[in-house]
Amino acid sequence: MERPTRQRDTEQEEAEQSSESTGQQTCPECESESITSDGGGELVCEDCGLVIEDENIDRGPEWRAFNHSERQSKSRVGAPTTQTMHDKGLTTQIDWKDKDAYGRSLSSEKRSQMHRLRKWQERIRTKDAGERNLQFALSEIDRMASALGVPRSVREVASVIYRRALNEDLIRGRSIEGVATACLYAACRQEGIPRSLEEVSDVSRVEQKEIGRTYRYVAQELELKMEPVDPKQYVPRFASELDLSEEVQSKANEIIDTTAEQGLLSGKSPTGYAAAAIYAASLLCNEKKTQREVADVAQVTEVTIRNRYQEQIEAMGIH
């Protein structure tokens, strides 16, 4: 015999009150705690089969994760923050394209309205001169990093170093561009991305001597730990630009290792040392390149290559 509707409603309310007090949901029909969700929005009692809720809202994420790191990587609430933007990417941006959502051009009235919105948006994003200077410095870092072809991780590290220099008041009395360039060079060193001072200077608007002085000052004041540059880091890039084989690269690395053990590397430019090793290896592997070709790629002089080459072949016992 079916129970009256009022009685069933009363029992369901009592079951819900009981589940709220214990923290465990129970079935209003049989008071079982074996409640499962079928994934389709239904809560079902495993013992009696009663469908307790048929439109249950799943408030969890649509993705699955099996450990903490996966949950952290898949979790998303807005765009990730980044150190490469002065506001860390937390503010909104208005697109500069005068198009609507369907790609159609805006009317003249709407274009004027969007122009005013963009202008005020930019003013709001940079509240004072300090933020405007930071925005300029980070944009310079991004521009130079793009020209050098370094990964995004280097840009992030360079931005962090610049922010630290700004907080320590190391910018005072120095050009923003000079400090930004020095921070980018330091980031390349820290991340093991071989870029010489000459290469960084080529994409900067600052002289190489100023970059070197500012880099040493920032590294000392911030106590940045820098490992000596390994000439072998330059070998793959130089060999690729010269269209040399893997055999030449291996031989160049062998020359660097053997001669470095004899102390020849001390006080030498890593780029010049790597260039000389590649030149020597190309001769030994019958893939000859001229000293000028190697010098142009490595951005060193032919005299440097000749001097390092003579030292290396004498140390290797090659005549």
PDB file of C-alpha atoms in Angstrom:
ATOM      1  CA  MET A   1       0.000   0.000   0.000  1.00  0.00           C
ATOM      2  CA  GLU A   2       1.431   3.363  -1.040  1.00  0.00           C
ATOM      3  CA  ARG A   3       1.975   5.848   1.743  1.00  0.00           C
ATOM      4  CA  PRO A   4       0.251   9.251   1.530  1.00  0.00           C
ATOM      5  CA  THR A   5       2.176  12.006  -0.169  1.00  0.00           C
ATOM      6  CA  ARG A   6       2.293  14.165   2.987  1.00  0.00           C
ATOM      7  CA  GLN A   7       3.827  11.278   4.941  1.00  0.00           C
ATOM      8  CA  ARG A   8       6.499  10.697   2.291  1.00  0.00           C
ATOM      9  CA  ASP A   9       7.342  14.417   2.217  1.00  0.00           C
ATOM     10  CA  THR A  10       7.631  14.458   6.001  1.00  0.00           C
ATOM     11  CA  GLU A  11       9.952  11.438   5.966  1.00  0.00           C
ATOM     12  CA  GLN A  12      12.101  13.037   3.255  1.00  0.00           C
ATOM     13  CA  GLU A  13      12.390  16.268   5.253  1.00  0.00           C
ATOM     14  CA  GLU A  14      13.396  14.282   8.351  1.00  0.00           C
ATOM     15  CA  ALA A  15      15.983  12.349   6.345  1.00  0.00           C
ATOM     16  CA  GLU A  16      17.418  15.584   4.941  1.00  0.00           C
ATOM     17  CA  GLN A  17      17.587  17.107   8.433  1.00  0.00           C
ATOM     18  CA  SER A  18      19.316  13.961   9.698  1.00  0.00           C
ATOM     19  CA  SER A  19      21.820  14.041   6.836  1.00  0.00           C
ATOM     20  CA  GLU A  20      22.590  17.721   7.490  1.00  0.00           C
ATOM     21  CA  SER A  21      23.311  17.008  11.160  1.00  0.00           C
ATOM     22  CA  THR A  22      25.552  14.018  10.441  1.00  0.00           C
ATOM     23  CA  GLY A  23      27.121  15.332   7.235  1.00  0.00           C
ATOM     24  CA  GLN A  24      26.057  12.152   5.370  1.00  0.00           C
ATOM     25  CA  GLN A  25      23.059  12.089   3.018  1.00  0.00           C
ATOM     26  CA  THR A  26      20.563   9.279   3.621  1.00  0.00           C
ATOM     27  CA  CYS A  27      17.796   7.775   1.533  1.00  0.00           C
ATOM     28  CA  PRO A  28      14.325   9.079   2.577  1.00  0.00           C
ATOM     29  CA  GLU A  29      12.804   5.691   1.677  1.00  0.00           C
ATOM     30  CA  CYS A  30      15.042   3.151   3.437  1.00  0.00           C
ATOM     31  CA  GLU A  31      17.402   5.491   5.365  1.00  0.00           C
ATOM     32  CA  SER A  32      20.412   3.921   3.689  1.00  0.00           C
ATOM     33  CA  GLU A  33      23.615   5.945   3.362  1.00  0.00           C
ATOM     34  CA  SER A  34      24.635   4.215   0.120  1.00  0.00           C
ATOM     35  CA  ILE A  35      23.910   7.194  -2.131  1.00  0.00           C
ATOM     36  CA  THR A  36      25.694   7.467  -5.467  1.00  0.00           C
ATOM     37  CA  SER A  37      25.689   9.844  -8.403  1.00  0.00           C
ATOM     38  CA  ASP A  38      25.410   8.309 -11.850  1.00  0.00           C
ATOM     39  CA  GLY A  39      27.183  11.240 -13.510  1.00  0.00           C
ATOM     40  CA  GLY A  40      24.021  12.351 -15.294  1.00  0.00           C
ATOM     41  CA  GLY A  41      22.737  14.608 -12.535  1.00  0.00           C
ATOM     42  CA  GLU A  42      20.857  11.904 -10.603  1.00  0.00           C
ATOM     43  CA  LEU A  43      21.377  10.808  -6.984  1.00  0.00           C
ATOM     44  CA  VAL A  44      20.323   7.173  -6.562  1.00  0.00           C
ATOM     45  CA  CYS A  45      20.034   4.920  -3.501  1.00  0.00           C
ATOM     46  CA  GLU A  46      21.991   1.725  -4.151  1.00  0.00           C
ATOM     47  CA  ASP A  47      19.856  -0.329  -1.730  1.00  0.00           C
ATOM     48  CA  CYS A  48      16.282   0.431  -2.792  1.00  0.00           C
ATOM     49  CA  GLY A  49      16.872   2.117  -6.140  1.00  0.00           C
ATOM     50  CA  LEU A  50      15.040   5.339  -5.268  1.00  0.00           C
ATOM     51  CA  VAL A  51      16.005   8.321  -7.414  1.00  0.00           C
ATOM     52  CA  ILE A  52      16.464  10.980  -4.749  1.00  0.00           C
ATOM     53  CA  GLU A  53      17.317  13.844  -7.120  1.00  0.00           C
ATOM     54  CA  ASP A  54      17.043  13.813 -10.887  1.00  0.00           C
ATOM     55  CA  GLU A  55      18.344  17.313 -11.656  1.00  0.00           C
ATOM     56  CA  ASN A  56      21.314  17.551  -9.327  1.00  0.00           C
ATOM     57  CA  ILE A  57      23.745  20.288 -10.392  1.00  0.00           C
ATOM     58  CA  ASP A  58      27.360  19.172 -10.620  1.00  0.00           C
ATOM     59  CA  ARG A  59      29.354  22.155  -9.385  1.00  0.00           C
ATOM     60  CA  GLY A  60      32.742  20.500  -9.898  1.00  0.00           C
ATOM     61  CA  PRO A  61      35.089  20.953 -12.862  1.00  0.00           C
ATOM     62  CA  GLU A  62      34.438  19.220 -16.162  1.00  0.00           C
ATOM     63  CA  TRP A  63      37.991  17.794 -16.200  1.00  0.00           C
ATOM     64  CA  ARG A  64      39.387  14.847 -14.281  1.00  0.00           C
ATOM     65  CA  ALA A  65      42.559  14.886 -12.196  1.00  0.00           C
ATOM     66  CA  PHE A  66      44.201  12.063 -10.260  1.00  0.00           C
ATOM     67  CA  ASN A  67      46.748  13.948  -8.147  1.00  0.00           C
ATOM     68  CA  HIS A  68      47.473  17.403  -6.722  1.00  0.00           C
ATOM     69  CA  SER A  69      49.789  18.528  -9.513  1.00  0.00           C
ATOM     70  CA  GLU A  70      47.210  17.667 -12.176  1.00  0.00           C
ATOM     71  CA  ARG A  71      44.544  19.584 -10.288  1.00  0.00           C
ATOM     72  CA  GLN A  72      46.853  22.590 -10.027  1.00  0.00           C
ATOM     73  CA  SER A  73      47.724  22.537 -13.722  1.00  0.00           C
ATOM     74  CA  LYS A  74      44.140  22.080 -14.924  1.00  0.00           C
ATOM     75  CA  SER A  75      42.515  24.497 -12.520  1.00  0.00           C
ATOM     76  CA  ARG A  76      41.672  27.774 -14.173  1.00  0.00           C
ATOM     77  CA  VAL A  77      40.042  30.904 -12.874  1.00  0.00           C
ATOM     78  CA  GLY A  78      40.820  33.551 -15.446  1.00  0.00           C
ATOM     79  CA  ALA A  79      44.105  33.950 -17.267  1.00  0.00           C
ATOM     80  CA  PRO A  80      47.319  32.997 -15.432  1.00  0.00           C
ATOM     81  CA  THR A  81      49.334  35.830 -13.954  1.00  0.00           C
ATOM     82  CA  THR A  82      52.593  36.792 -15.608  1.00  0.00           C
ATOM     83  CA  GLN A  83      55.571  38.861 -14.468  1.00  0.00           C
ATOM     84  CA  THR A  84      56.097  40.160 -18.009  1.00  0.00           C
ATOM     85  CA  MET A  85      53.264  42.688 -17.675  1.00  0.00           C
ATOM     86  CA  HIS A  86      53.343  45.611 -15.251  1.00  0.00           C
ATOM     87  CA  ASP A  87      49.923  44.658 -13.829  1.00  0.00           C
ATOM     88  CA  LYS A  88      50.775  40.921 -13.977  1.00  0.00           C
ATOM     89  CA  GLY A  89      47.999  40.462 -16.544  1.00  0.00           C
ATOM     90  CA  LEU A  90      45.195  40.999 -14.029  1.00  0.00           C
ATOM     91  CA  THR A  91      43.508  43.930 -15.769  1.00  0.00           C
ATOM     92  CA  THR A  92      41.368  43.681 -18.874  1.00  0.00           C
ATOM     93  CA  GLN A  93      42.399  44.787 -22.336  1.00  0.00           C
ATOM     94  CA  ILE A  94      40.305  46.245 -25.131  1.00  0.00           C
ATOM     95  CA  ASP A  95      41.135  45.002 -28.609  1.00  0.00           C
ATOM     96  CA  TRP A  96      42.373  47.655 -31.036  1.00  0.00           C
ATOM     97  CA  LYS A  97      40.450  46.141 -33.953  1.00  0.00           C
ATOM     98  CA  ASP A  98      37.317  48.158 -34.742  1.00  0.00           C
ATOM     99  CA  LYS A  99      35.265  45.007 -35.338  1.00  0.00           C
ATOM    100  CA  ASP A 100      32.246  43.516 -33.620  1.00  0.00           C
ATOM    101  CA  ALA A 101      31.836  39.892 -32.508  1.00  0.00           C
ATOM    102  CA  TYR A 102      30.921  38.886 -36.074  1.00  0.00           C
ATOM    103  CA  GLY A 103      33.917  40.598 -37.673  1.00  0.00           C
ATOM    104  CA  ARG A 104      31.899  43.500 -39.059  1.00  0.00           C
ATOM    105  CA  SER A 105      33.306  47.029 -39.035  1.00  0.00           C
ATOM    106  CA  LEU A 106      31.948  49.389 -36.400  1.00  0.00           C
ATOM    107  CA  SER A 107      30.080  52.554 -37.224  1.00  0.00           C
ATOM    108  CA  SER A 108      31.881  55.897 -36.887  1.00  0.00           C
ATOM    109  CA  GLU A 109      29.981  56.620 -33.670  1.00  0.00           C
ATOM    110  CA  LYS A 110      30.977  53.266 -32.162  1.00  0.00           C
ATOM    111  CA  ARG A 111      34.594  53.711 -33.261  1.00  0.00           C
ATOM    112  CA  SER A 112      34.767  57.038 -31.450  1.00  0.00           C
ATOM    113  CA  GLN A 113      33.251  55.455 -28.366  1.00  0.00           C
ATOM    114  CA  MET A 114      35.754  52.568 -28.423  1.00  0.00           C
ATOM    115  CA  HIS A 115      38.624  55.025 -28.905  1.00  0.00           C
ATOM    116  CA  ARG A 116      37.604  56.881 -25.744  1.00  0.00           C
ATOM    117  CA  LEU A 117      37.230  53.603 -23.833  1.00  0.00           C
ATOM    118  CA  ARG A 118      40.698  52.439 -24.880  1.00  0.00           C
ATOM    119  CA  LYS A 119      42.247  55.772 -23.908  1.00  0.00           C
ATOM    120  CA  TRP A 120      40.742  55.712 -20.428  1.00  0.00           C
ATOM    121  CA  GLN A 121      41.531  52.033 -20.037  1.00  0.00           C
ATOM    122  CA  GLU A 122      45.223  52.717 -20.687  1.00  0.00           C
ATOM    123  CA  ARG A 123      45.181  55.606 -18.228  1.00  0.00           C
ATOM    124  CA  ILE A 124      43.602  53.436 -15.561  1.00  0.00           C
ATOM    125  CA  ARG A 125      46.099  50.584 -16.085  1.00  0.00           C
ATOM    126  CA  THR A 126      49.086  52.879 -15.444  1.00  0.00           C
ATOM    127  CA  LYS A 127      48.205  55.073 -12.497  1.00  0.00           C
ATOM    128  CA  ASP A 128      51.538  56.856 -12.006  1.00  0.00           C
ATOM    129  CA  ALA A 129      54.976  57.446 -13.505  1.00  0.00           C
ATOM    130  CA  GLY A 130      56.426  54.416 -11.703  1.00  0.00           C
ATOM    131  CA  GLU A 131      53.975  52.056 -13.363  1.00  0.00           C
ATOM    132  CA  ARG A 132      54.519  53.701 -16.747  1.00  0.00           C
ATOM    133  CA  ASN A 133      58.283  53.225 -16.409  1.00  0.00           C
ATOM    134  CA  LEU A 134      57.785  49.592 -15.387  1.00  0.00           C
ATOM    135  CA  GLN A 135      55.475  49.054 -18.351  1.00  0.00           C
ATOM    136  CA  PHE A 136      58.094  50.531 -20.690  1.00  0.00           C
ATOM    137  CA  ALA A 137      60.905  48.401 -19.211  1.00  0.00           C
ATOM    138  CA  LEU A 138      58.923  45.165 -19.484  1.00  0.00           C
ATOM    139  CA  SER A 139      57.901  45.972 -23.052  1.00  0.00           C
ATOM    140  CA  GLU A 140      61.587  46.508 -23.882  1.00  0.00           C
ATOM    141  CA  ILE A 141      62.468  43.145 -22.343  1.00  0.00           C
ATOM    142  CA  ASP A 142      59.736  41.484 -24.403  1.00  0.00           C
ATOM    143  CA  ARG A 143      60.884  43.214 -27.605  1.00  0.00           C
ATOM    144  CA  MET A 144      64.542  42.253 -27.148  1.00  0.00           C
ATOM    145  CA  ALA A 145      63.662  38.695 -26.099  1.00  0.00           C
ATOM    146  CA  SER A 146      61.613  38.273 -29.278  1.00  0.00           C
ATOM    147  CA  ALA A 147      64.504  39.565 -31.383  1.00  0.00           C
ATOM    148  CA  LEU A 148      66.898  37.141 -29.656  1.00  0.00           C
ATOM    149  CA  GLY A 149      64.483  34.222 -30.023  1.00  0.00           C
ATOM    150  CA  VAL A 150      64.645  33.180 -26.365  1.00  0.00           C
ATOM    151  CA  PRO A 151      61.823  31.199 -24.680  1.00  0.00           C
ATOM    152  CA  ARG A 152      59.135  32.737 -22.493  1.00  0.00           C
ATOM    153  CA  SER A 153      60.784  31.422 -19.317  1.00  0.00           C
ATOM    154  CA  VAL A 154      63.709  33.799 -19.921  1.00  0.00           C
ATOM    155  CA  ARG A 155      61.307  36.738 -20.251  1.00  0.00           C
ATOM    156  CA  GLU A 156      59.651  35.809 -16.972  1.00  0.00           C
ATOM    157  CA  VAL A 157      63.006  35.569 -15.155  1.00  0.00           C
ATOM    158  CA  ALA A 158      64.202  38.856 -16.671  1.00  0.00           C
ATOM    159  CA  SER A 159      60.995  40.568 -15.545  1.00  0.00           C
ATOM    160  CA  VAL A 160      61.406  39.218 -12.005  1.00  0.00           C
ATOM    161  CA  ILE A 161      65.022  40.447 -11.863  1.00  0.00           C
ATOM    162  CA  TYR A 162      63.969  43.897 -13.090  1.00  0.00           C
ATOM    163  CA  ARG A 163      61.214  44.113 -10.470  1.00  0.00           C
ATOM    164  CA  ARG A 164      63.755  43.214  -7.781  1.00  0.00           C
ATOM    165  CA  ALA A 165      66.137  45.888  -9.071  1.00  0.00           C
ATOM    166  CA  LEU A 166      63.279  48.391  -9.013  1.00  0.00           C
ATOM    167  CA  ASN A 167      62.344  47.480  -5.435  1.00  0.00           C
ATOM    168  CA  GLU A 168      65.988  47.848  -4.360  1.00  0.00           C
ATOM    169  CA  ASP A 169      66.131  51.285  -6.028  1.00  0.00           C
ATOM    170  CA  LEU A 170      68.911  50.196  -8.397  1.00  0.00           C
ATOM    171  CA  ILE A 171      67.380  52.060 -11.348  1.00  0.00           C
ATOM    172  CA  ARG A 172      68.163  55.513  -9.954  1.00  0.00           C
ATOM    173  CA  GLY A 173      70.889  57.220 -11.985  1.00  0.00           C
ATOM    174  CA  ARG A 174      70.735  54.611 -14.756  1.00  0.00           C
ATOM    175  CA  SER A 175      68.723  54.338 -17.934  1.00  0.00           C
ATOM    176  CA  ILE A 176      65.653  52.121 -17.875  1.00  0.00           C
ATOM    177  CA  GLU A 177      66.726  50.523 -21.164  1.00  0.00           C
ATOM    178  CA  GLY A 178      70.198  49.765 -19.798  1.00  0.00           C
ATOM    179  CA  VAL A 179      68.875  48.030 -16.682  1.00  0.00           C
ATOM    180  CA  ALA A 180      66.236  46.141 -18.697  1.00  0.00           C
ATOM    181  CA  THR A 181      68.901  44.880 -21.118  1.00  0.00           C
ATOM    182  CA  ALA A 182      71.203  43.864 -18.258  1.00  0.00           C
ATOM    183  CA  CYS A 183      68.338  41.951 -16.611  1.00  0.00           C
ATOM    184  CA  LEU A 184      67.610  40.113 -19.859  1.00  0.00           C
ATOM    185  CA  TYR A 185      71.282  39.150 -20.219  1.00  0.00           C
ATOM    186  CA  ALA A 186      71.318  37.931 -16.604  1.00  0.00           C
ATOM    187  CA  ALA A 187      68.168  35.877 -17.230  1.00  0.00           C
ATOM    188  CA  CYS A 188      69.783  34.239 -20.266  1.00  0.00           C
ATOM    189  CA  ARG A 189      72.775  33.315 -18.100  1.00  0.00           C
ATOM    190  CA  GLN A 190      70.585  31.905 -15.327  1.00  0.00           C
ATOM    191  CA  GLU A 191      68.402  29.877 -17.698  1.00  0.00           C
ATOM    192  CA  GLY A 192      71.349  28.435 -19.621  1.00  0.00           C
ATOM    193  CA  ILE A 193      70.349  30.135 -22.891  1.00  0.00           C
ATOM    194  CA  PRO A 194      73.631  31.197 -24.528  1.00  0.00           C
ATOM    195  CA  ARG A 195      73.464  34.794 -25.713  1.00  0.00           C
ATOM    196  CA  SER A 196      76.595  36.918 -25.720  1.00  0.00           C
ATOM    197  CA  LEU A 197      76.821  40.568 -24.703  1.00  0.00           C
ATOM    198  CA  GLU A 198      77.392  41.417 -28.367  1.00  0.00           C
ATOM    199  CA  GLU A 199      74.153  39.699 -29.403  1.00  0.00           C
ATOM    200  CA  VAL A 200      72.160  41.362 -26.631  1.00  0.00           C
ATOM    201  CA  SER A 201      73.695  44.733 -27.485  1.00  0.00           C
ATOM    202  CA  ASP A 202      72.686  44.352 -31.141  1.00  0.00           C
ATOM    203  CA  VAL A 203      68.971  44.227 -30.251  1.00  0.00           C
ATOM    204  CA  SER A 204      69.258  46.902 -27.556  1.00  0.00           C
ATOM    205  CA  ARG A 205      69.463  50.676 -27.810  1.00  0.00           C
ATOM    206  CA  VAL A 206      72.302  50.727 -25.288  1.00  0.00           C
ATOM    207  CA  GLU A 207      76.046  50.440 -25.834  1.00  0.00           C
ATOM    208  CA  GLN A 208      77.726  47.159 -24.959  1.00  0.00           C
ATOM    209  CA  LYS A 209      80.000  48.718 -22.322  1.00  0.00           C
ATOM    210  CA  GLU A 210      77.040  50.192 -20.448  1.00  0.00           C
ATOM    211  CA  ILE A 211      75.214  46.846 -20.556  1.00  0.00           C
ATOM    212  CA  GLY A 212      78.266  45.091 -19.108  1.00  0.00           C
ATOM    213  CA  ARG A 213      78.691  47.646 -16.312  1.00  0.00           C
ATOM    214  CA  THR A 214      74.996  47.601 -15.419  1.00  0.00           C
ATOM    215  CA  TYR A 215      74.888  43.796 -15.505  1.00  0.00           C
ATOM    216  CA  ARG A 216      77.805  43.495 -13.076  1.00  0.00           C
ATOM    217  CA  TYR A 217      76.243  46.101 -10.771  1.00  0.00           C
ATOM    218  CA  VAL A 218      72.796  44.447 -10.735  1.00  0.00           C
ATOM    219  CA  ALA A 219      74.258  40.951 -10.303  1.00  0.00           C
ATOM    220  CA  GLN A 220      76.371  42.118  -7.363  1.00  0.00           C
ATOM    221  CA  GLU A 221      73.632  44.114  -5.607  1.00  0.00           C
ATOM    222  CA  LEU A 222      70.992  41.392  -6.006  1.00  0.00           C
ATOM    223  CA  GLU A 223      73.521  38.615  -5.289  1.00  0.00           C
ATOM    224  CA  LEU A 224      72.573  36.745  -8.444  1.00  0.00           C
ATOM    225  CA  LYS A 225      74.289  33.379  -8.710  1.00  0.00           C
ATOM    226  CA  MET A 226      75.835  32.982 -12.133  1.00  0.00           C
ATOM    227  CA  GLU A 227      77.603  29.869 -13.331  1.00  0.00           C
ATOM    228  CA  PRO A 228      80.467  30.350 -15.809  1.00  0.00           C
ATOM    229  CA  VAL A 229      79.252  30.157 -19.396  1.00  0.00           C
ATOM    230  CA  ASP A 230      80.069  26.810 -20.994  1.00  0.00           C
ATOM    231  CA  PRO A 231      81.317  27.292 -24.591  1.00  0.00           C
ATOM    232  CA  LYS A 232      79.567  24.040 -25.536  1.00  0.00           C
ATOM    233  CA  GLN A 233      76.227  25.823 -25.119  1.00  0.00           C
ATOM    234  CA  TYR A 234      77.039  27.847 -28.237  1.00  0.00           C
ATOM    235  CA  VAL A 235      78.068  24.891 -30.394  1.00  0.00           C
ATOM    236  CA  PRO A 236      74.604  23.642 -31.535  1.00  0.00           C
ATOM    237  CA  ARG A 237      73.416  27.116 -32.575  1.00  0.00           C
ATOM    238  CA  PHE A 238      76.617  28.076 -34.375  1.00  0.00           C
ATOM    239  CA  ALA A 239      76.825  24.689 -36.115  1.00  0.00           C
ATOM    240  CA  SER A 240      73.195  24.927 -37.203  1.00  0.00           C
ATOM    241  CA  GLU A 241      73.693  28.395 -38.704  1.00  0.00           C
ATOM    242  CA  LEU A 242      76.788  27.108 -40.534  1.00  0.00           C
ATOM    243  CA  ASP A 243      74.888  24.007 -41.730  1.00  0.00           C
ATOM    244  CA  LEU A 244      77.391  21.601 -40.155  1.00  0.00           C
ATOM    245  CA  SER A 245      76.740  17.967 -39.261  1.00  0.00           C
ATOM    246  CA  GLU A 246      76.338  16.276 -35.884  1.00  0.00           C
ATOM    247  CA  GLU A 247      79.817  14.830 -36.366  1.00  0.00           C
ATOM    248  CA  VAL A 248      81.307  18.327 -36.397  1.00  0.00           C
ATOM    249  CA  GLN A 249      79.351  19.280 -33.278  1.00  0.00           C
ATOM    250  CA  SER A 250      80.579  16.191 -31.419  1.00  0.00           C
ATOM    251  CA  LYS A 251      84.159  16.871 -32.466  1.00  0.00           C
ATOM    252  CA  ALA A 252      83.896  20.524 -31.390  1.00  0.00           C
ATOM    253  CA  ASN A 253      82.578  19.479 -27.967  1.00  0.00           C
ATOM    254  CA  GLU A 254      85.436  16.995 -27.662  1.00  0.00           C
ATOM    255  CA  ILE A 255      87.974  19.732 -28.455  1.00  0.00           C
ATOM    256  CA  ILE A 256      86.423  22.045 -25.860  1.00  0.00           C
ATOM    257  CA  ASP A 257      86.398  19.354 -23.155  1.00  0.00           C
ATOM    258  CA  THR A 258      89.966  18.224 -23.818  1.00  0.00           C
ATOM    259  CA  THR A 259      91.476  21.711 -23.941  1.00  0.00           C
ATOM    260  CA  ALA A 260      89.428  23.008 -20.995  1.00  0.00           C
ATOM    261  CA  GLU A 261      90.912  20.252 -18.815  1.00  0.00           C
ATOM    262  CA  GLN A 262      94.332  21.738 -19.587  1.00  0.00           C
ATOM    263  CA  GLY A 263      93.235  25.170 -18.355  1.00  0.00           C
ATOM    264  CA  LEU A 264      93.074  26.899 -21.742  1.00  0.00           C
ATOM    265  CA  LEU A 265      89.524  28.154 -21.170  1.00  0.00           C
ATOM    266  CA  SER A 266      90.405  30.388 -18.228  1.00  0.00           C
ATOM    267  CA  GLY A 267      89.973  34.065 -19.112  1.00  0.00           C
ATOM    268  CA  LYS A 268      88.818  33.330 -22.662  1.00  0.00           C
ATOM    269  CA  SER A 269      85.605  34.481 -24.316  1.00  0.00           C
ATOM    270  CA  PRO A 270      83.164  31.511 -24.492  1.00  0.00           C
ATOM    271  CA  THR A 271      81.875  32.557 -27.920  1.00  0.00           C
ATOM    272  CA  GLY A 272      85.358  32.882 -29.394  1.00  0.00           C
ATOM    273  CA  TYR A 273      86.418  29.584 -27.845  1.00  0.00           C
ATOM    274  CA  ALA A 274      83.355  27.778 -29.228  1.00  0.00           C
ATOM    275  CA  ALA A 275      83.842  29.359 -32.658  1.00  0.00           C
ATOM    276  CA  ALA A 276      87.485  28.225 -32.812  1.00  0.00           C
ATOM    277  CA  ALA A 277      86.503  24.684 -31.790  1.00  0.00           C
ATOM    278  CA  ILE A 278      83.865  24.564 -34.530  1.00  0.00           C
ATOM    279  CA  TYR A 279      86.376  25.858 -37.072  1.00  0.00           C
ATOM    280  CA  ALA A 280      88.904  23.194 -36.047  1.00  0.00           C
ATOM    281  CA  ALA A 281      86.256  20.463 -36.061  1.00  0.00           C
ATOM    282  CA  SER A 282      85.035  21.458 -39.528  1.00  0.00           C
ATOM    283  CA  LEU A 283      88.568  21.050 -40.882  1.00  0.00           C
ATOM    284  CA  LEU A 284      89.053  17.683 -39.177  1.00  0.00           C
ATOM    285  CA  CYS A 285      85.708  16.382 -40.484  1.00  0.00           C
ATOM    286  CA  ASN A 286      86.249  17.657 -44.045  1.00  0.00           C
ATOM    287  CA  GLU A 287      83.345  20.125 -43.823  1.00  0.00           C
ATOM    288  CA  LYS A 288      85.553  23.157 -44.244  1.00  0.00           C
ATOM    289  CA  LYS A 289      84.320  26.615 -43.351  1.00  0.00           C
ATOM    290  CA  THR A 290      86.372  29.778 -43.629  1.00  0.00           C
ATOM    291  CA  GLN A 291      87.371  31.744 -40.565  1.00  0.00           C
ATOM    292  CA  ARG A 292      85.288  34.666 -41.824  1.00  0.00           C
ATOM    293  CA  GLU A 293      82.147  32.501 -42.088  1.00  0.00           C
ATOM    294  CA  VAL A 294      82.567  31.233 -38.534  1.00  0.00           C
ATOM    295  CA  ALA A 295      83.463  34.694 -37.237  1.00  0.00           C
ATOM    296  CA  ASP A 296      80.337  36.248 -38.766  1.00  0.00           C
ATOM    297  CA  VAL A 297      78.068  33.688 -37.107  1.00  0.00           C
ATOM    298  CA  ALA A 298      79.788  33.904 -33.708  1.00  0.00           C
ATOM    299  CA  GLN A 299      80.167  37.696 -33.912  1.00  0.00           C
ATOM    300  CA  VAL A 300      83.871  37.578 -33.086  1.00  0.00           C
ATOM    301  CA  THR A 301      86.946  38.642 -35.056  1.00  0.00           C
ATOM    302  CA  GLU A 302      88.951  36.357 -37.307  1.00  0.00           C
ATOM    303  CA  VAL A 303      92.008  37.144 -35.177  1.00  0.00           C
ATOM    304  CA  THR A 304      90.246  35.694 -32.121  1.00  0.00           C
ATOM    305  CA  ILE A 305      89.435  32.497 -34.003  1.00  0.00           C
ATOM    306  CA  ARG A 306      93.013  32.148 -35.275  1.00  0.00           C
ATOM    307  CA  ASN A 307      94.507  32.625 -31.806  1.00  0.00           C
ATOM    308  CA  ARG A 308      92.114  30.207 -30.074  1.00  0.00           C
ATOM    309  CA  TYR A 309      92.462  27.721 -32.940  1.00  0.00           C
ATOM    310  CA  GLN A 310      96.266  27.639 -32.623  1.00  0.00           C
ATOM    311  CA  GLU A 311      96.031  27.117 -28.867  1.00  0.00           C
ATOM    312  CA  GLN A 312      93.505  24.304 -29.246  1.00  0.00           C
ATOM    313  CA  ILE A 313      95.320  22.298 -31.925  1.00  0.00           C
ATOM    314  CA  GLU A 314      98.607  22.562 -30.015  1.00  0.00           C
ATOM    315  CA  ALA A 315      96.904  21.311 -26.852  1.00  0.00           C
ATOM    316  CA  MET A 316      95.303  18.471 -28.830  1.00  0.00           C
ATOM    317  CA  GLY A 317      98.645  17.568 -30.414  1.00  0.00           C
ATOM    318  CA  ILE A 318      97.290  18.099 -33.926  1.00  0.00           C
ATOM    319  CA  HIS A 319      99.726  19.299 -36.596  1.00  0.00           C
TER     320      HIS A 319
END
